[in-house]
mmCIF file of C-alpha atoms and ligand atoms in Angstrom:
data_model
loop_
_atom_site.group_PDB
_atom_site.id
_atom_site.type_symbol
_atom_site.label_atom_id
_atom_site.label_comp_id
_atom_site.label_asym_id
_atom_site.label_seq_id
_atom_site.Cartn_x
_atom_site.Cartn_y
_atom_site.Cartn_z
ATOM 1 C CA MET A 2 4.679 -21.355 -23.558
ATOM 2 C CA HIS A 3 1.368 -19.545 -23.940
ATOM 3 C CA GLN A 4 1.075 -16.724 -26.425
ATOM 4 C CA ILE A 5 2.451 -13.515 -24.965
ATOM 5 C CA GLN A 6 0.051 -10.631 -24.575
ATOM 6 C CA LEU A 7 0.587 -7.056 -23.477
ATOM 7 C CA VAL A 8 -2.104 -7.656 -20.873
ATOM 8 C CA ASP A 9 -3.494 -11.141 -20.310
ATOM 9 C CA LEU A 10 -6.981 -10.690 -18.936
ATOM 10 C CA ARG A 11 -8.251 -14.103 -19.982
ATOM 11 C CA THR A 12 -5.831 -16.183 -17.928
ATOM 12 C CA GLN A 13 -6.491 -13.958 -14.944
ATOM 13 C CA TYR A 14 -10.250 -14.357 -15.370
ATOM 14 C CA HIS A 15 -10.019 -18.120 -15.630
ATOM 15 C CA LYS A 16 -8.235 -18.300 -12.299
ATOM 16 C CA ILE A 17 -11.075 -16.478 -10.518
ATOM 17 C CA LYS A 18 -13.903 -17.495 -12.843
ATOM 18 C CA LYS A 19 -16.020 -19.113 -10.147
ATOM 19 C CA GLU A 20 -15.988 -16.037 -7.927
ATOM 20 C CA ILE A 21 -16.569 -13.630 -10.793
ATOM 21 C CA ASP A 22 -19.365 -15.610 -12.419
ATOM 22 C CA GLU A 23 -21.167 -15.975 -9.127
ATOM 23 C CA ALA A 24 -20.853 -12.242 -8.405
ATOM 24 C CA VAL A 25 -22.151 -11.283 -11.838
ATOM 25 C CA LEU A 26 -25.024 -13.780 -11.718
ATOM 26 C CA ASN A 27 -26.040 -12.395 -8.338
ATOM 27 C CA VAL A 28 -26.382 -8.932 -9.829
ATOM 28 C CA LEU A 29 -28.372 -10.293 -12.773
ATOM 29 C CA ASP A 30 -30.715 -12.008 -10.378
ATOM 30 C CA SER A 31 -31.100 -8.919 -8.196
ATOM 31 C CA THR A 32 -31.825 -6.710 -11.245
ATOM 32 C CA MET A 33 -30.239 -3.866 -9.285
ATOM 33 C CA PHE A 34 -28.120 -2.765 -12.219
ATOM 34 C CA ILE A 35 -27.578 0.861 -11.314
ATOM 35 C CA GLY A 36 -26.523 1.858 -7.823
ATOM 36 C CA GLY A 37 -27.548 -0.479 -5.035
ATOM 37 C CA PRO A 38 -25.688 -2.666 -2.561
ATOM 38 C CA GLU A 39 -22.804 -3.827 -4.798
ATOM 39 C CA VAL A 40 -21.796 -0.292 -5.712
ATOM 40 C CA ASN A 41 -22.044 0.886 -2.108
ATOM 41 C CA ALA A 42 -20.142 -2.114 -0.774
ATOM 42 C CA PHE A 43 -17.367 -1.701 -3.319
ATOM 43 C CA SER A 44 -16.996 2.003 -2.502
ATOM 44 C CA GLU A 45 -16.726 1.197 1.185
ATOM 45 C CA GLU A 46 -14.285 -1.661 0.638
ATOM 46 C CA LEU A 47 -12.042 0.420 -1.591
ATOM 47 C CA ALA A 48 -12.160 3.314 0.904
ATOM 48 C CA LYS A 49 -11.064 0.912 3.618
ATOM 49 C CA TYR A 50 -8.285 -0.500 1.431
ATOM 50 C CA LEU A 51 -7.023 2.988 0.628
ATOM 51 C CA ASN A 52 -7.557 4.283 4.147
ATOM 52 C CA VAL A 53 -9.486 7.249 2.777
ATOM 53 C CA LYS A 54 -12.746 8.716 4.031
ATOM 54 C CA HIS A 55 -14.691 8.765 0.768
ATOM 55 C CA VAL A 56 -14.648 6.838 -2.482
ATOM 56 C CA ILE A 57 -17.163 8.162 -5.002
ATOM 57 C CA PRO A 58 -17.598 5.829 -7.973
ATOM 58 C CA CYS A 59 -18.207 7.118 -11.501
ATOM 59 C CA ALA A 60 -18.259 5.914 -15.106
ATOM 60 C CA ASN A 61 -14.547 6.091 -16.004
ATOM 61 C CA GLY A 62 -11.249 7.731 -15.162
ATOM 62 C CA THR A 63 -11.747 10.607 -17.570
ATOM 63 C CA ASP A 64 -15.062 11.524 -15.978
ATOM 64 C CA ALA A 65 -13.413 11.308 -12.571
ATOM 65 C CA LEU A 66 -10.934 13.990 -13.612
ATOM 66 C CA GLN A 67 -13.668 16.151 -15.108
ATOM 67 C CA ILE A 68 -15.914 15.896 -12.073
ATOM 68 C CA ALA A 69 -12.953 16.685 -9.811
ATOM 69 C CA LEU A 70 -12.233 19.865 -11.770
ATOM 70 C CA MET A 71 -15.907 20.821 -11.591
ATOM 71 C CA ALA A 72 -15.934 20.233 -7.843
ATOM 72 C CA ILE A 73 -13.100 22.669 -7.167
ATOM 73 C CA ASP A 74 -15.056 25.376 -9.032
ATOM 74 C CA ALA A 75 -12.477 25.926 -11.731
ATOM 75 C CA GLN A 76 -13.758 28.735 -13.983
ATOM 76 C CA PRO A 77 -13.122 29.230 -17.712
ATOM 77 C CA GLY A 78 -9.659 30.668 -18.200
ATOM 78 C CA ASP A 79 -8.304 29.257 -14.950
ATOM 79 C CA GLU A 80 -4.948 27.587 -15.439
ATOM 80 C CA ILE A 81 -4.325 23.968 -14.553
ATOM 81 C CA LEU A 82 -0.782 22.638 -14.301
ATOM 82 C CA THR A 83 -0.269 19.122 -15.584
ATOM 83 C CA PRO A 84 2.519 17.103 -17.168
ATOM 84 C CA SER A 85 2.602 16.850 -20.946
ATOM 85 C CA PHE A 86 3.951 13.315 -20.593
ATOM 86 C CA THR A 87 0.653 11.614 -19.792
ATOM 87 C CA TYR A 88 -2.389 9.965 -21.308
ATOM 88 C CA ILE A 89 -4.525 12.482 -23.153
ATOM 89 C CA ALA A 90 -7.428 12.277 -20.692
ATOM 90 C CA THR A 91 -5.609 14.375 -18.102
ATOM 91 C CA ALA A 92 -5.343 17.365 -20.439
ATOM 92 C CA GLU A 93 -8.542 16.695 -22.340
ATOM 93 C CA VAL A 94 -10.879 17.400 -19.431
ATOM 94 C CA ILE A 95 -9.057 20.667 -18.730
ATOM 95 C CA ALA A 96 -9.623 21.769 -22.305
ATOM 96 C CA LEU A 97 -13.223 20.521 -22.365
ATOM 97 C CA LEU A 98 -14.106 22.665 -19.353
ATOM 98 C CA GLN A 99 -12.553 25.680 -21.125
ATOM 99 C CA LEU A 100 -9.782 25.843 -18.597
ATOM 100 C CA LYS A 101 -6.236 26.394 -19.759
ATOM 101 C CA PRO A 102 -3.828 23.470 -19.610
ATOM 102 C CA VAL A 103 -0.355 24.638 -18.625
ATOM 103 C CA PHE A 104 2.050 21.864 -19.454
ATOM 104 C CA VAL A 105 4.857 20.967 -17.114
ATOM 105 C CA GLU A 106 8.043 18.967 -17.653
ATOM 106 C CA VAL A 107 8.695 15.658 -15.972
ATOM 107 C CA ASP A 108 11.641 14.502 -13.950
ATOM 108 C CA PRO A 109 13.979 12.608 -16.296
ATOM 109 C CA LYS A 110 14.334 9.707 -13.859
ATOM 110 C CA THR A 111 10.853 9.187 -12.441
ATOM 111 C CA PHE A 112 8.883 10.491 -15.469
ATOM 112 C CA THR A 113 6.528 12.260 -13.043
ATOM 113 C CA ILE A 114 5.852 15.991 -12.724
ATOM 114 C CA ASP A 115 8.839 18.299 -12.265
ATOM 115 C CA VAL A 116 7.664 20.427 -9.383
ATOM 116 C CA GLU A 117 10.325 23.098 -9.948
ATOM 117 C CA ASP A 118 9.063 23.600 -13.497
ATOM 118 C CA ALA A 119 5.511 23.743 -12.153
ATOM 119 C CA ARG A 120 6.611 26.465 -9.726
ATOM 120 C CA GLN A 121 7.993 28.547 -12.613
ATOM 121 C CA LYS A 122 4.666 28.310 -14.390
ATOM 122 C CA ILE A 123 2.416 29.426 -11.557
ATOM 123 C CA THR A 124 0.474 32.647 -12.201
ATOM 124 C CA ASP A 125 -2.374 34.365 -10.395
ATOM 125 C CA ARG A 126 -4.778 32.368 -12.599
ATOM 126 C CA THR A 127 -3.392 28.993 -11.490
ATOM 127 C CA LYS A 128 -6.226 27.058 -9.914
ATOM 128 C CA ALA A 129 -4.912 23.543 -9.543
ATOM 129 C CA ILE A 130 -2.159 21.086 -10.251
ATOM 130 C CA ILE A 131 -2.790 17.567 -11.533
ATOM 131 C CA PRO A 132 0.208 15.314 -10.892
ATOM 132 C CA VAL A 133 0.011 11.975 -12.711
ATOM 133 C CA HIS A 134 1.362 8.882 -10.963
ATOM 134 C CA LEU A 135 2.724 7.580 -14.231
ATOM 135 C CA TYR A 136 3.230 3.856 -14.898
ATOM 136 C CA GLY A 137 2.309 3.044 -11.289
ATOM 137 C CA GLN A 138 4.756 5.154 -9.309
ATOM 138 C CA CYS A 139 3.786 8.195 -7.269
ATOM 139 C CA ALA A 140 4.887 11.693 -8.149
ATOM 140 C CA GLN A 141 6.919 13.490 -5.450
ATOM 141 C CA MET A 142 3.808 14.435 -3.476
ATOM 142 C CA ASP A 143 5.634 16.174 -0.614
ATOM 143 C CA ASP A 144 6.909 18.745 -3.088
ATOM 144 C CA VAL A 145 3.559 18.960 -4.885
ATOM 145 C CA MET A 146 1.726 19.559 -1.599
ATOM 146 C CA ASP A 147 4.269 22.167 -0.449
ATOM 147 C CA LEU A 148 3.902 24.063 -3.706
ATOM 148 C CA ALA A 149 0.107 23.875 -3.524
ATOM 149 C CA LYS A 150 0.077 25.197 0.029
ATOM 150 C CA GLU A 151 2.450 28.044 -0.806
ATOM 151 C CA HIS A 152 0.226 29.220 -3.642
ATOM 152 C CA ASP A 153 -3.156 28.130 -2.352
ATOM 153 C CA ILE A 154 -3.961 25.885 -5.300
ATOM 154 C CA LYS A 155 -5.833 22.593 -5.356
ATOM 155 C CA VAL A 156 -4.273 19.197 -5.987
ATOM 156 C CA ILE A 157 -6.013 16.520 -8.041
ATOM 157 C CA GLU A 158 -4.007 13.308 -8.302
ATOM 158 C CA ASP A 159 -4.480 11.324 -11.503
ATOM 159 C CA THR A 160 -4.139 7.851 -10.013
ATOM 160 C CA ALA A 161 -5.454 5.886 -13.009
ATOM 161 C CA GLN A 162 -2.155 4.003 -13.301
ATOM 162 C CA ALA A 163 -1.165 3.782 -9.655
ATOM 163 C CA ILE A 164 -4.122 2.717 -7.573
ATOM 164 C CA GLY A 165 -2.756 0.601 -4.710
ATOM 165 C CA SER A 166 0.693 2.205 -4.681
ATOM 166 C CA SER A 167 1.743 3.959 -1.518
ATOM 167 C CA PHE A 168 3.733 7.112 -0.933
ATOM 168 C CA THR A 169 6.093 7.633 1.987
ATOM 169 C CA SER A 170 6.189 11.208 3.157
ATOM 170 C CA LYS A 171 9.288 13.025 4.489
ATOM 171 C CA ASP A 172 7.957 12.539 8.018
ATOM 172 C CA GLY A 173 7.820 8.789 7.456
ATOM 173 C CA SER A 174 4.043 8.570 7.223
ATOM 174 C CA LYS A 175 2.561 6.417 4.485
ATOM 175 C CA HIS A 176 -0.346 7.395 2.247
ATOM 176 C CA MET A 177 -2.036 5.603 -0.590
ATOM 177 C CA ALA A 178 -1.779 7.168 -4.032
ATOM 178 C CA GLY A 179 -4.793 9.335 -4.752
ATOM 179 C CA CYS A 180 -5.447 10.073 -1.095
ATOM 180 C CA ILE A 181 -2.891 12.833 -0.531
ATOM 181 C CA GLY A 182 -4.185 15.825 -2.506
ATOM 182 C CA ASP A 183 -7.649 17.361 -2.328
ATOM 183 C CA ILE A 184 -9.084 14.758 -4.699
ATOM 184 C CA GLY A 185 -7.675 11.605 -6.258
ATOM 185 C CA THR A 186 -9.107 10.079 -9.423
ATOM 186 C CA THR A 187 -8.771 6.607 -10.840
ATOM 187 C CA SER A 188 -9.908 4.339 -13.646
ATOM 188 C CA PHE A 189 -11.078 0.740 -13.616
ATOM 189 C CA PHE A 190 -10.545 0.261 -17.351
ATOM 190 C CA PRO A 191 -9.929 -3.485 -17.840
ATOM 191 C CA SER A 192 -6.161 -3.192 -18.325
ATOM 192 C CA LYS A 193 -5.578 -0.900 -15.330
ATOM 193 C CA ASN A 194 -4.067 -2.343 -12.167
ATOM 194 C CA LEU A 195 -7.524 -2.692 -10.616
ATOM 195 C CA GLY A 196 -9.659 -3.240 -13.691
ATOM 196 C CA CYS A 197 -13.275 -4.239 -14.217
ATOM 197 C CA TYR A 198 -14.822 -5.838 -17.311
ATOM 198 C CA GLY A 199 -15.973 -2.645 -18.928
ATOM 199 C CA ASP A 200 -15.613 1.000 -17.961
ATOM 200 C CA GLY A 201 -15.418 2.330 -14.448
ATOM 201 C CA GLY A 202 -13.781 4.998 -12.359
ATOM 202 C CA ALA A 203 -13.746 6.650 -8.958
ATOM 203 C CA MET A 204 -12.761 9.712 -6.996
ATOM 204 C CA MET A 205 -11.195 9.671 -3.549
ATOM 205 C CA THR A 206 -11.159 12.414 -0.927
ATOM 206 C CA ASN A 207 -10.842 12.948 2.807
ATOM 207 C CA ASP A 208 -12.887 16.158 2.618
ATOM 208 C CA ASP A 209 -16.570 15.694 3.531
ATOM 209 C CA GLU A 210 -17.718 18.780 1.683
ATOM 210 C CA LEU A 211 -15.867 17.862 -1.502
ATOM 211 C CA ALA A 212 -17.176 14.304 -1.281
ATOM 212 C CA ASP A 213 -20.697 15.614 -1.159
ATOM 213 C CA LYS A 214 -20.084 17.832 -4.166
ATOM 214 C CA LEU A 215 -18.404 15.105 -6.218
ATOM 215 C CA LYS A 216 -21.325 12.786 -5.549
ATOM 216 C CA LYS A 217 -23.783 15.460 -6.527
ATOM 217 C CA ILE A 218 -22.008 16.447 -9.736
ATOM 218 C CA ALA A 219 -21.780 12.820 -10.856
ATOM 219 C CA ASN A 220 -25.535 12.558 -10.320
ATOM 220 C CA HIS A 221 -26.939 15.449 -12.405
ATOM 221 C CA GLY A 222 -26.239 17.975 -9.652
ATOM 222 C CA GLN A 223 -28.902 16.533 -7.402
ATOM 223 C CA ARG A 224 -28.962 15.116 -3.915
ATOM 224 C CA VAL A 225 -32.729 14.892 -3.787
ATOM 225 C CA ARG A 226 -34.156 13.422 -6.969
ATOM 226 C CA TYR A 227 -35.438 16.020 -9.461
ATOM 227 C CA TYR A 228 -34.021 18.921 -7.426
ATOM 228 C CA HIS A 229 -30.876 20.091 -9.182
ATOM 229 C CA ASP A 230 -28.727 22.403 -7.065
ATOM 230 C CA MET A 231 -26.042 22.704 -9.701
ATOM 231 C CA ILE A 232 -25.146 21.638 -13.214
ATOM 232 C CA GLY A 233 -23.763 18.142 -13.102
ATOM 233 C CA CYS A 234 -23.394 15.193 -15.389
ATOM 234 C CA ASN A 235 -24.368 11.533 -15.511
ATOM 235 C CA SER A 236 -21.481 9.340 -14.482
ATOM 236 C CA ARG A 237 -22.051 6.039 -12.704
ATOM 237 C CA LEU A 238 -20.275 2.798 -12.056
ATOM 238 C CA ASP A 239 -22.756 0.030 -12.796
ATOM 239 C CA ALA A 240 -23.483 -2.771 -10.372
ATOM 240 C CA ILE A 241 -22.029 -5.585 -12.510
ATOM 241 C CA GLN A 242 -18.693 -3.766 -12.649
ATOM 242 C CA ALA A 243 -18.833 -3.058 -8.915
ATOM 243 C CA ALA A 244 -19.444 -6.745 -8.200
ATOM 244 C CA ILE A 245 -16.470 -7.707 -10.378
ATOM 245 C CA LEU A 246 -14.302 -5.088 -8.691
ATOM 246 C CA ARG A 247 -15.219 -6.431 -5.247
ATOM 247 C CA VAL A 248 -13.865 -9.826 -6.287
ATOM 248 C CA LYS A 249 -10.749 -8.349 -7.841
ATOM 249 C CA LEU A 250 -10.059 -6.160 -4.825
ATOM 250 C CA ARG A 251 -9.736 -9.342 -2.762
ATOM 251 C CA HIS A 252 -6.920 -10.453 -5.090
ATOM 252 C CA PHE A 253 -5.439 -7.018 -5.606
ATOM 253 C CA ASP A 254 -2.383 -7.364 -3.351
ATOM 254 C CA THR A 255 -1.468 -10.629 -5.050
ATOM 255 C CA TYR A 256 -1.813 -8.929 -8.421
ATOM 256 C CA LEU A 257 0.466 -6.070 -7.397
ATOM 257 C CA GLN A 258 2.995 -8.597 -6.134
ATOM 258 C CA ALA A 259 2.888 -10.471 -9.434
ATOM 259 C CA ARG A 260 3.561 -7.269 -11.335
ATOM 260 C CA ASN A 261 6.466 -6.446 -9.053
ATOM 261 C CA GLN A 262 7.918 -9.929 -9.468
ATOM 262 C CA ALA A 263 7.801 -9.663 -13.239
ATOM 263 C CA ALA A 264 9.378 -6.197 -13.045
ATOM 264 C CA ALA A 265 12.179 -7.458 -10.813
ATOM 265 C CA TYR A 266 12.858 -10.280 -13.267
ATOM 266 C CA TYR A 267 13.046 -7.813 -16.155
ATOM 267 C CA ASP A 268 15.229 -5.475 -14.074
ATOM 268 C CA ALA A 269 17.749 -8.175 -13.263
ATOM 269 C CA ALA A 270 18.294 -8.876 -16.952
ATOM 270 C CA PHE A 271 18.096 -5.374 -18.373
ATOM 271 C CA SER A 272 20.127 -3.498 -15.795
ATOM 272 C CA LYS A 273 23.186 -5.201 -17.297
ATOM 273 C CA VAL A 274 22.423 -3.816 -20.747
ATOM 274 C CA ASP A 275 24.164 -0.548 -21.522
ATOM 275 C CA ALA A 276 21.643 0.674 -24.046
ATOM 276 C CA LEU A 277 18.716 0.312 -21.660
ATOM 277 C CA GLU A 278 17.615 2.310 -18.652
ATOM 278 C CA VAL A 279 15.429 0.247 -16.331
ATOM 279 C CA PRO A 280 12.550 1.891 -14.441
ATOM 280 C CA PHE A 281 13.833 4.120 -11.657
ATOM 281 C CA ARG A 282 12.534 3.252 -8.195
ATOM 282 C CA ALA A 283 11.932 6.370 -6.140
ATOM 283 C CA ASN A 284 12.558 5.813 -2.434
ATOM 284 C CA TYR A 285 9.347 7.668 -1.561
ATOM 285 C CA SER A 286 6.983 5.440 -3.501
ATOM 286 C CA ASP A 287 6.346 1.838 -4.206
ATOM 287 C CA HIS A 288 5.574 0.859 -7.759
ATOM 288 C CA GLY A 289 2.399 -0.707 -9.124
ATOM 289 C CA PHE A 290 4.015 -1.394 -12.498
ATOM 290 C CA HIS A 291 1.002 -0.546 -14.556
ATOM 291 C CA GLN A 292 3.648 -0.395 -17.271
ATOM 292 C CA TYR A 293 7.156 -1.748 -17.392
ATOM 293 C CA THR A 294 8.803 0.995 -19.385
ATOM 294 C CA LEU A 295 12.407 1.070 -20.519
ATOM 295 C CA LYS A 296 14.335 3.975 -21.938
ATOM 296 C CA LEU A 297 16.395 3.139 -24.979
ATOM 297 C CA LYS A 298 19.704 4.882 -25.487
ATOM 298 C CA LYS A 299 19.652 7.807 -27.902
ATOM 299 C CA GLY A 300 20.296 6.861 -31.523
ATOM 300 C CA MET A 301 19.078 3.276 -31.136
ATOM 301 C CA ASP A 302 16.365 2.082 -33.477
ATOM 302 C CA ARG A 303 13.218 1.908 -31.367
ATOM 303 C CA ASP A 304 10.854 1.212 -34.274
ATOM 304 C CA GLY A 305 13.157 -1.561 -35.457
ATOM 305 C CA LEU A 306 13.197 -3.097 -32.003
ATOM 306 C CA ILE A 307 9.415 -3.070 -31.701
ATOM 307 C CA GLU A 308 9.082 -4.552 -35.189
ATOM 308 C CA TYR A 309 11.608 -7.282 -34.350
ATOM 309 C CA LEU A 310 9.763 -8.106 -31.133
ATOM 310 C CA LYS A 311 6.485 -8.322 -33.029
ATOM 311 C CA GLU A 312 8.031 -10.768 -35.492
ATOM 312 C CA ASN A 313 8.891 -12.913 -32.497
ATOM 313 C CA ASP A 314 5.355 -12.805 -31.075
ATOM 314 C CA ILE A 315 6.178 -10.188 -28.460
ATOM 315 C CA PRO A 316 3.809 -7.228 -28.319
ATOM 316 C CA ALA A 317 5.482 -4.017 -27.181
ATOM 317 C CA ASN A 318 4.042 -0.547 -27.090
ATOM 318 C CA ILE A 319 4.926 3.114 -26.648
ATOM 319 C CA TYR A 320 3.276 5.111 -23.884
ATOM 320 C CA TYR A 321 3.200 7.795 -25.260
ATOM 321 C CA PRO A 322 4.602 8.499 -28.729
ATOM 322 C CA VAL A 323 3.541 12.174 -28.824
ATOM 323 C CA PRO A 324 3.542 14.492 -25.804
ATOM 324 C CA VAL A 325 0.250 16.270 -25.188
ATOM 325 C CA HIS A 326 1.716 19.742 -25.817
ATOM 326 C CA LEU A 327 2.542 18.687 -29.400
ATOM 327 C CA GLN A 328 -0.753 16.951 -30.196
ATOM 328 C CA LYS A 329 -2.573 18.462 -33.167
ATOM 329 C CA GLY A 330 -5.786 18.929 -31.225
ATOM 330 C CA TYR A 331 -3.940 21.025 -28.674
ATOM 331 C CA ALA A 332 -2.204 23.395 -31.083
ATOM 332 C CA GLN A 333 -4.429 26.275 -29.948
ATOM 333 C CA TYR A 334 -2.448 26.477 -26.717
ATOM 334 C CA GLY A 335 0.615 27.544 -28.680
ATOM 335 C CA TRP A 336 3.262 25.054 -27.593
ATOM 336 C CA LYS A 337 5.977 24.044 -30.004
ATOM 337 C CA ASP A 338 8.644 21.447 -30.540
ATOM 338 C CA GLY A 339 11.541 22.124 -28.183
ATOM 339 C CA ASP A 340 9.414 23.621 -25.406
ATOM 340 C CA MET A 341 9.836 20.489 -23.276
ATOM 341 C CA PRO A 342 13.101 18.736 -24.066
ATOM 342 C CA ILE A 343 12.865 16.006 -21.429
ATOM 343 C CA THR A 344 9.298 15.061 -22.284
ATOM 344 C CA GLU A 345 10.081 15.127 -25.993
ATOM 345 C CA GLU A 346 13.133 12.944 -25.499
ATOM 346 C CA LEU A 347 11.130 10.421 -23.485
ATOM 347 C CA THR A 348 8.406 10.163 -26.102
ATOM 348 C CA ALA A 349 11.143 9.355 -28.615
ATOM 349 C CA GLN A 350 12.970 6.776 -26.493
ATOM 350 C CA VAL A 351 10.684 4.871 -24.153
ATOM 351 C CA PHE A 352 8.965 1.580 -24.876
ATOM 352 C CA SER A 353 6.919 -0.755 -22.724
ATOM 353 C CA LEU A 354 7.049 -4.529 -22.536
ATOM 354 C CA PRO A 355 4.243 -6.942 -21.681
ATOM 355 C CA MET A 356 3.224 -6.398 -18.062
ATOM 356 C CA HIS A 357 0.384 -8.125 -16.281
ATOM 357 C CA THR A 358 -0.377 -10.500 -13.454
ATOM 358 C CA GLU A 359 -0.001 -13.750 -15.393
ATOM 359 C CA LEU A 360 3.466 -13.578 -16.943
ATOM 360 C CA GLU A 361 5.235 -16.944 -16.908
ATOM 361 C CA GLN A 362 8.972 -17.305 -16.544
ATOM 362 C CA ALA A 363 9.272 -18.852 -20.026
ATOM 363 C CA GLN A 364 7.506 -15.822 -21.470
ATOM 364 C CA LEU A 365 9.731 -13.409 -19.569
ATOM 365 C CA ASP A 366 12.826 -15.306 -20.728
ATOM 366 C CA HIS A 367 11.613 -15.213 -24.325
ATOM 367 C CA ILE A 368 10.996 -11.454 -24.139
ATOM 368 C CA ILE A 369 14.322 -10.723 -22.458
ATOM 369 C CA GLU A 370 16.263 -12.885 -24.883
ATOM 370 C CA HIS A 371 14.852 -11.088 -27.912
ATOM 371 C CA VAL A 372 15.192 -7.558 -26.558
ATOM 372 C CA ILE A 373 18.840 -8.219 -25.800
ATOM 373 C CA LYS A 374 19.436 -10.038 -29.081
ATOM 374 C CA PHE A 375 18.212 -7.037 -31.067
ATOM 375 C CA ILE A 376 20.160 -4.512 -29.044
ATOM 376 C CA GLU A 377 23.409 -6.407 -29.132
ATOM 377 C CA ALA A 378 23.154 -7.308 -32.818
HETATM 378 C C1 LIG B 7 -6.466 5.393 -18.263
HETATM 379 C C2 LIG B 7 -6.126 6.757 -17.841
HETATM 380 C C3 LIG B 7 -7.101 7.764 -17.698
HETATM 381 C C4 LIG B 7 -8.517 7.626 -18.155
HETATM 382 O O1 LIG B 7 -9.221 6.553 -17.702
HETATM 383 P P1 LIG B 7 -10.509 6.024 -18.523
HETATM 384 O O2 LIG B 7 -11.174 5.125 -17.548
HETATM 385 O O3 LIG B 7 -9.998 5.328 -19.729
HETATM 386 O O4 LIG B 7 -11.350 7.215 -18.857
HETATM 387 C C5 LIG B 7 -6.700 8.985 -17.194
HETATM 388 N N1 LIG B 7 -5.427 9.238 -16.878
HETATM 389 C C6 LIG B 7 -4.453 8.313 -17.030
HETATM 390 C C7 LIG B 7 -3.067 8.658 -16.640
HETATM 391 C C8 LIG B 7 -4.773 7.049 -17.525
HETATM 392 O O5 LIG B 7 -3.799 6.150 -17.682
#
């Protein structure tokens, strides 16, 4: 058995080494490092894969969120609804732009935004809602879109963990994650479901005008060089990363399948264990399993479990140990312990097991055996 890793990028690379090396060497030889044909081709290929009109690449998933908020003209003091149970980036860009993050509870089963709670928190300053497709599964986007329409607010989908997942609407139509709201954002951080070998990100939209604006903002507010129509920033996907992503996009469906197979194998073992809640599968979304996250029964020793797994060469992690509304850096917004019971409970009880495209059965068996051994001891 090979050593178990949370994410095994090396084994994956070695399987496609020839394709990747050739793609990277081609860029080196072209010396087109910024922009150019690889970046354009990748954007077009991803747009085709997602069945969306525009994919605008940028430097990372955090920038994608920031540029999206800039593109909808959010003004200082405007309120942005977003779950507290997310990676910090989602809230960080809101704060950075001097907007006001308004934290929303999550559904206790899906761990994605509780739209009823969002509804309660809408005011006349609410500008947008940012649902997060956490761990690889879509938020209930029918409800999000209904709420947004009712109150005329924008929807930015944080798709960093769920690129490639699809959402089935009430009317039966299927849509790729990130392509339902006004703008979708994603990250190509190496460990993400579609990861490059450095930093990268993108924004998706079906709106021509927004696409134009997103592109402009990511490029110093200019369409014509040295003529700056607005204040923008500098956020680009470089050509080496784009070339790598083009290769990985060709394998992407296989990768998603591998993640789902590993998840199904975990599910089969853990659904029999009383003290564990396996990931809930919403009937309106498929699951990209960016993380395989279990909920441990209240009162069980999560730290002890993670320590025990470590001793047995099994890395496990907690996404996320502290909800955003209780982070020290966010104290200025005035939230306190007890404001979000479901989110707070999840941060105390969830843990994630190794999940990637290269998990071997012997590794899965080893992980399962030790999780169960600890729990039943
Ligand atoms: C990874 C991630 C981001 C940020 O992506 P970076 O490329 O690391 O900037 C944003 N939101 C969520 C939910 C993420 O998981």
